[in-house]
PDB file of C-alpha atoms in Angstrom:
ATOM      1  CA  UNK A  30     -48.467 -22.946-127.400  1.00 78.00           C
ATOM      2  CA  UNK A  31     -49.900 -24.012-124.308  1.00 91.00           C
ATOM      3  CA  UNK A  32     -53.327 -22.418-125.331  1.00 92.00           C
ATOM      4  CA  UNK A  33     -53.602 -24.581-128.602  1.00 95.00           C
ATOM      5  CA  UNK A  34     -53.133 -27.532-127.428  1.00 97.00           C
ATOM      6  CA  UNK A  35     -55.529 -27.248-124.476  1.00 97.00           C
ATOM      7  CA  UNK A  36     -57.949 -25.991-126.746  1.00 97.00           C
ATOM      8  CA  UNK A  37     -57.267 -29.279-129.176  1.00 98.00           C
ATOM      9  CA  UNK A  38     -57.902 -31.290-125.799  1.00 98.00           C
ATOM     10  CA  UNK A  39     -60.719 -29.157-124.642  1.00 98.00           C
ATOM     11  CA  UNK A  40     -62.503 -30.141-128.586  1.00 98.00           C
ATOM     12  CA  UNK A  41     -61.558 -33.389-128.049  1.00 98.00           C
ATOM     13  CA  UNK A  42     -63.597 -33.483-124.814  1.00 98.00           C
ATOM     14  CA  UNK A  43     -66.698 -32.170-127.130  1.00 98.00           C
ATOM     15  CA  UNK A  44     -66.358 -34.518-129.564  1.00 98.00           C
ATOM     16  CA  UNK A  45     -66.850 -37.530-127.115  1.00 98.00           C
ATOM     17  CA  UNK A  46     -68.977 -35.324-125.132  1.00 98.00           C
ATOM     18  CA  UNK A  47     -71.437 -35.160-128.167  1.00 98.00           C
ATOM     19  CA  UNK A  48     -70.936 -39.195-128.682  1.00 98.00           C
ATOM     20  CA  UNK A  49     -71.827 -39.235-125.404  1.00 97.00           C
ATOM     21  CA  UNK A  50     -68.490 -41.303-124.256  1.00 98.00           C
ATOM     22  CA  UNK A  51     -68.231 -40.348-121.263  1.00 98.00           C
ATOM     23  CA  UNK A  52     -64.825 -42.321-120.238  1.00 98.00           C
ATOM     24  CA  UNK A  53     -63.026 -40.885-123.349  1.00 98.00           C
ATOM     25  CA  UNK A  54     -64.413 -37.231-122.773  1.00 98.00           C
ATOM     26  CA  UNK A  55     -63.398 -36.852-119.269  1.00 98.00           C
ATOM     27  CA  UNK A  56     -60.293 -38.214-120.546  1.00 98.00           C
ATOM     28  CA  UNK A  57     -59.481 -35.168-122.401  1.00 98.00           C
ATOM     29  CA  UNK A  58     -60.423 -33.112-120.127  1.00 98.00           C
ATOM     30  CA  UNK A  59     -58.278 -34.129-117.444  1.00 98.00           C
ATOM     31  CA  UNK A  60     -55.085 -33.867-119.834  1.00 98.00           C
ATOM     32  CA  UNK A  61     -55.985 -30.282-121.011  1.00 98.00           C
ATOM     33  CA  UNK A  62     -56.501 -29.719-116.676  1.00 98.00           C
ATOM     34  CA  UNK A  63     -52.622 -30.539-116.393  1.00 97.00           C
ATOM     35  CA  UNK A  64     -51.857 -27.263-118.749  1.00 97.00           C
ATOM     36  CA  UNK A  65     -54.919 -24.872-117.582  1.00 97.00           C
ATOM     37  CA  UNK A  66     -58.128 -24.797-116.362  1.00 97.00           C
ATOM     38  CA  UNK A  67     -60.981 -22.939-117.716  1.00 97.00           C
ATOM     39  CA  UNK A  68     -63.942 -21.741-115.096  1.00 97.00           C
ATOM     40  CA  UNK A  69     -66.485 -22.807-118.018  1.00 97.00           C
ATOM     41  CA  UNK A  70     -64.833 -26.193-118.980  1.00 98.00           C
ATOM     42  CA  UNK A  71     -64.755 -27.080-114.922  1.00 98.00           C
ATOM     43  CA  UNK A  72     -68.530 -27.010-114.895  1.00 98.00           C
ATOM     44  CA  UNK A  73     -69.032 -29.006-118.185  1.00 98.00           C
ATOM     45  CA  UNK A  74     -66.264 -31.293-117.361  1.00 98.00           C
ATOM     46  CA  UNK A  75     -68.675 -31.477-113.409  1.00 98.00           C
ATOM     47  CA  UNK A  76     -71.964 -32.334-115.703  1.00 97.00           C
ATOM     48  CA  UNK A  77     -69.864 -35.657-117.306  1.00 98.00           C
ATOM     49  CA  UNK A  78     -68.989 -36.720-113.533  1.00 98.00           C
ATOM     50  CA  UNK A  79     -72.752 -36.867-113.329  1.00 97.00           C
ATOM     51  CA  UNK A  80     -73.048 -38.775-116.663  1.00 96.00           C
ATOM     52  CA  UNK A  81     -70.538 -41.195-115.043  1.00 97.00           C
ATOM     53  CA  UNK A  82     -72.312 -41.550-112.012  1.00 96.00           C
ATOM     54  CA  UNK A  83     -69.196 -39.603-109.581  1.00 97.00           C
ATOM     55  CA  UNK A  84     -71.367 -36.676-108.269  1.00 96.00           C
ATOM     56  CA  UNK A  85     -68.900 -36.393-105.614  1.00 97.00           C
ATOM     57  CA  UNK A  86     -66.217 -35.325-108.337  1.00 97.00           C
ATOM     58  CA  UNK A  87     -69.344 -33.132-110.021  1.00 98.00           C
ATOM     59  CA  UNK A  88     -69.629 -31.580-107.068  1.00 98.00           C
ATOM     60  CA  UNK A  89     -66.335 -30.507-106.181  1.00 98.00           C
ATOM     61  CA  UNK A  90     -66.242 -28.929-109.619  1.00 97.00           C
ATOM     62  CA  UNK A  91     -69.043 -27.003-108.675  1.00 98.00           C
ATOM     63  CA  UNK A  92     -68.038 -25.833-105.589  1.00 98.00           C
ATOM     64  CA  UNK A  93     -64.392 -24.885-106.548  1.00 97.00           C
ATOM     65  CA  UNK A  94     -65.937 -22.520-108.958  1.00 98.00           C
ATOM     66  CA  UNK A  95     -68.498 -20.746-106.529  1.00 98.00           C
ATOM     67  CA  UNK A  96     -65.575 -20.687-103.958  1.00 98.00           C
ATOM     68  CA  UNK A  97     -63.143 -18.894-106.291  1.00 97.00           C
ATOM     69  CA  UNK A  98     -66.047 -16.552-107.734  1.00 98.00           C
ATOM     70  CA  UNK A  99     -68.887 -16.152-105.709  1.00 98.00           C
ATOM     71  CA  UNK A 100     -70.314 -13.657-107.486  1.00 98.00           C
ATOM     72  CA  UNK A 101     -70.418 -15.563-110.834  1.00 98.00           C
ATOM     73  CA  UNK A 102     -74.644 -16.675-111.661  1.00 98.00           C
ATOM     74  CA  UNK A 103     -72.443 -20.103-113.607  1.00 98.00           C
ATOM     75  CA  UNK A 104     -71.479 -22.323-110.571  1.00 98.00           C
ATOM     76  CA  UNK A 105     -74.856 -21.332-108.931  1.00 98.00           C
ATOM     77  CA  UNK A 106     -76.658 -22.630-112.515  1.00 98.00           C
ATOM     78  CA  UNK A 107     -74.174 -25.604-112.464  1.00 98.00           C
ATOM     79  CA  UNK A 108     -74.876 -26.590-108.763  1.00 98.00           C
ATOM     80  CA  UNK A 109     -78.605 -26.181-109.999  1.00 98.00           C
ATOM     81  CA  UNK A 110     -77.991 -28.475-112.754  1.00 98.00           C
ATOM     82  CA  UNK A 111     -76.376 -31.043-110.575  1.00 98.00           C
ATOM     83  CA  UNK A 112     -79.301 -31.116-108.114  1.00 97.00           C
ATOM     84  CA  UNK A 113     -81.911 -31.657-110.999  1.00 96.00           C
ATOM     85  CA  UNK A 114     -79.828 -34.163-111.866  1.00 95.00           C
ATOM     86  CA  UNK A 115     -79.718 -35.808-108.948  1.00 95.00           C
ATOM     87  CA  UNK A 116     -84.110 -35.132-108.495  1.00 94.00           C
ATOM     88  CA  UNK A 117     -83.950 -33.098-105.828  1.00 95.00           C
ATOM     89  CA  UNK A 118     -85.832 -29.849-107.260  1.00 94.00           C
ATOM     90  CA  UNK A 119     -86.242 -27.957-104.366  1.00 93.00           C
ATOM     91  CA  UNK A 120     -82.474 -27.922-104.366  1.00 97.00           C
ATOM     92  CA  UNK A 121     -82.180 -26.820-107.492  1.00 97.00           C
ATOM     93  CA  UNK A 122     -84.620 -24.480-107.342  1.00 97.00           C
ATOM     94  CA  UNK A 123     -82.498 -22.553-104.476  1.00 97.00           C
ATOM     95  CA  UNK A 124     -79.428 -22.433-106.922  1.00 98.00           C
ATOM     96  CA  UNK A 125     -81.512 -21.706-110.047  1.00 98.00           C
ATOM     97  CA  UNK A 126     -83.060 -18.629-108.165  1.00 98.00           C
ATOM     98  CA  UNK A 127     -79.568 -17.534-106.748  1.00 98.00           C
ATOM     99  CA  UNK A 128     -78.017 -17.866-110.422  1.00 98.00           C
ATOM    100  CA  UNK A 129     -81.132 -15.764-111.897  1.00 97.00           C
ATOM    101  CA  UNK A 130     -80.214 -12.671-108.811  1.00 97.00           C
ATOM    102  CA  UNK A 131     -76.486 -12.299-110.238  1.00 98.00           C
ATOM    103  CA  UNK A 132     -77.359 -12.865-113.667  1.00 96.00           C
ATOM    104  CA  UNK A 133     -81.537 -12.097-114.529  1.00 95.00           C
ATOM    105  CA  UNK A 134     -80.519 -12.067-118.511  1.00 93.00           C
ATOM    106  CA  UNK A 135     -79.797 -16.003-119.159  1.00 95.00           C
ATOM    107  CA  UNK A 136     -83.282 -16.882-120.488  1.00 94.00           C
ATOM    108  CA  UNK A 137     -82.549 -20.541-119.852  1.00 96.00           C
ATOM    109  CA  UNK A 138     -82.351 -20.401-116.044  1.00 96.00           C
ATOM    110  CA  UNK A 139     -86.081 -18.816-116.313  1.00 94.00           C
ATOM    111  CA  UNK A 140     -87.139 -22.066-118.585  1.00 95.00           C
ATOM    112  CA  UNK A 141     -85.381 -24.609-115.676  1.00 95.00           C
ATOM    113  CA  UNK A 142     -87.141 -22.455-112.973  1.00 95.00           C
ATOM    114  CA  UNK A 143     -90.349 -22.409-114.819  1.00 94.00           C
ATOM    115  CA  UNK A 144     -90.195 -26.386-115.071  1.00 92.00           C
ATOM    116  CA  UNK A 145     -89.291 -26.970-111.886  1.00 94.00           C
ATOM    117  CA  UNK A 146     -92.629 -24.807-110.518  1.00 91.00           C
ATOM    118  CA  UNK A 147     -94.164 -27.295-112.981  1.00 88.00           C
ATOM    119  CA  UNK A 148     -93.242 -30.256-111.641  1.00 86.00           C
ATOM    120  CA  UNK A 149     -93.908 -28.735-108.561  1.00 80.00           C
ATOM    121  CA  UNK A 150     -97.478 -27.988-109.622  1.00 74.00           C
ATOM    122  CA  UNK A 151     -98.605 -31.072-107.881  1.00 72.00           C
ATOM    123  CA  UNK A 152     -98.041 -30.383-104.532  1.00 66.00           C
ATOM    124  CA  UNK A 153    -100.570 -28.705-102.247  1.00 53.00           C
ATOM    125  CA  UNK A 154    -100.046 -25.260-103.522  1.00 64.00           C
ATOM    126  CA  UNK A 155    -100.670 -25.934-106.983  1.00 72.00           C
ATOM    127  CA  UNK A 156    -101.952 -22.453-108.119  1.00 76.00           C
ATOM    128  CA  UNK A 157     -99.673 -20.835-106.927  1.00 81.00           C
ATOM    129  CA  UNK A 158     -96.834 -22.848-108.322  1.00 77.00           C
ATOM    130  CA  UNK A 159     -99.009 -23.433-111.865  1.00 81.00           C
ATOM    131  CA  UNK A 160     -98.917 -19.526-111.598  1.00 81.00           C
ATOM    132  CA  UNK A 161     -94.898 -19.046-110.881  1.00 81.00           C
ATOM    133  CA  UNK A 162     -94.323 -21.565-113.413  1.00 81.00           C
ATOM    134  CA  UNK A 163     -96.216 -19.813-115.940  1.00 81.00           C
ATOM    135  CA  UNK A 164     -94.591 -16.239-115.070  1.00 80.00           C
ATOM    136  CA  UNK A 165     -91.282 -18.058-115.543  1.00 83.00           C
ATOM    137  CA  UNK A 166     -91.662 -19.416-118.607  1.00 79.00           C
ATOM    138  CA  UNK A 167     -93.623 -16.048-119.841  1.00 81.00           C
ATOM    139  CA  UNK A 168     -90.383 -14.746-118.673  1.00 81.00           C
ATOM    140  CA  UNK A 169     -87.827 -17.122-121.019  1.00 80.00           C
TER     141      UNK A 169
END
């Protein structure tokens, strides 16, 4: 029972998610947190801190999850997430890269890797990184 209605919350959570009402979705969330938590709807439940502006709650999110499973490429991608968010690429870029070693078959950490080597592109080494970028998104 206690499965069906955190997955009633957890739906509820997308459907104001996808409204993008932010207040309401982290709402459900945090009810369907007092039966369960799911590793997965942690990390989306982290990326709606960062819609509300609380990257300090997004954060600890993040970090819960790569404490509990190290070895898991999704709180890597997520912590990834959170620094592009917060425009600090080169910071991503270290969790993008550390997400792609445990799990190389997610095509869509090759895309955000790809674009941040883009946006890197106009630093001083700009072949090189026009050159990563490219093998990156070749890669996706």
């Amino acid at each position: 029972m206690d499965d069906i209605r955190y997955n009633e919350l957890i739906e509820r959570a997308h459907f104001y998610g996808d409204q993008s009402s932010w207040d309401k979705c982290i709402e459900y969330y945090e009810k369907a947190f007092e039966i369960m938590v799911r590793v997965e709807d942690l990390l989306d439940s982290s990326i709606v801190y960062l819609h509300l502006d609380n990257s300090y709650r997004a954060l600890k999110g993040i970090e819960a999850v790569i404490e509990l499973l190290p070895d898991d490429y999704r709180g890597y991608f997520y912590k990834g997430i959170y620094f592009e968010h917060l425009e600090d690429d080169q910071e991503a870029l270290t969790y993008y890269l550390k997400a792609l070693e445990l799990e190389p078959r997610i095509s869509e950490i090759y895309f955000k890797i790809g674009r941040i080597y883009d946006d890197l592109s106009d630093t001083l080494m700009h072949d090189e990184n026009i050159k990563l970028a490219m093998d990156y998104y070749f890669k996706t």
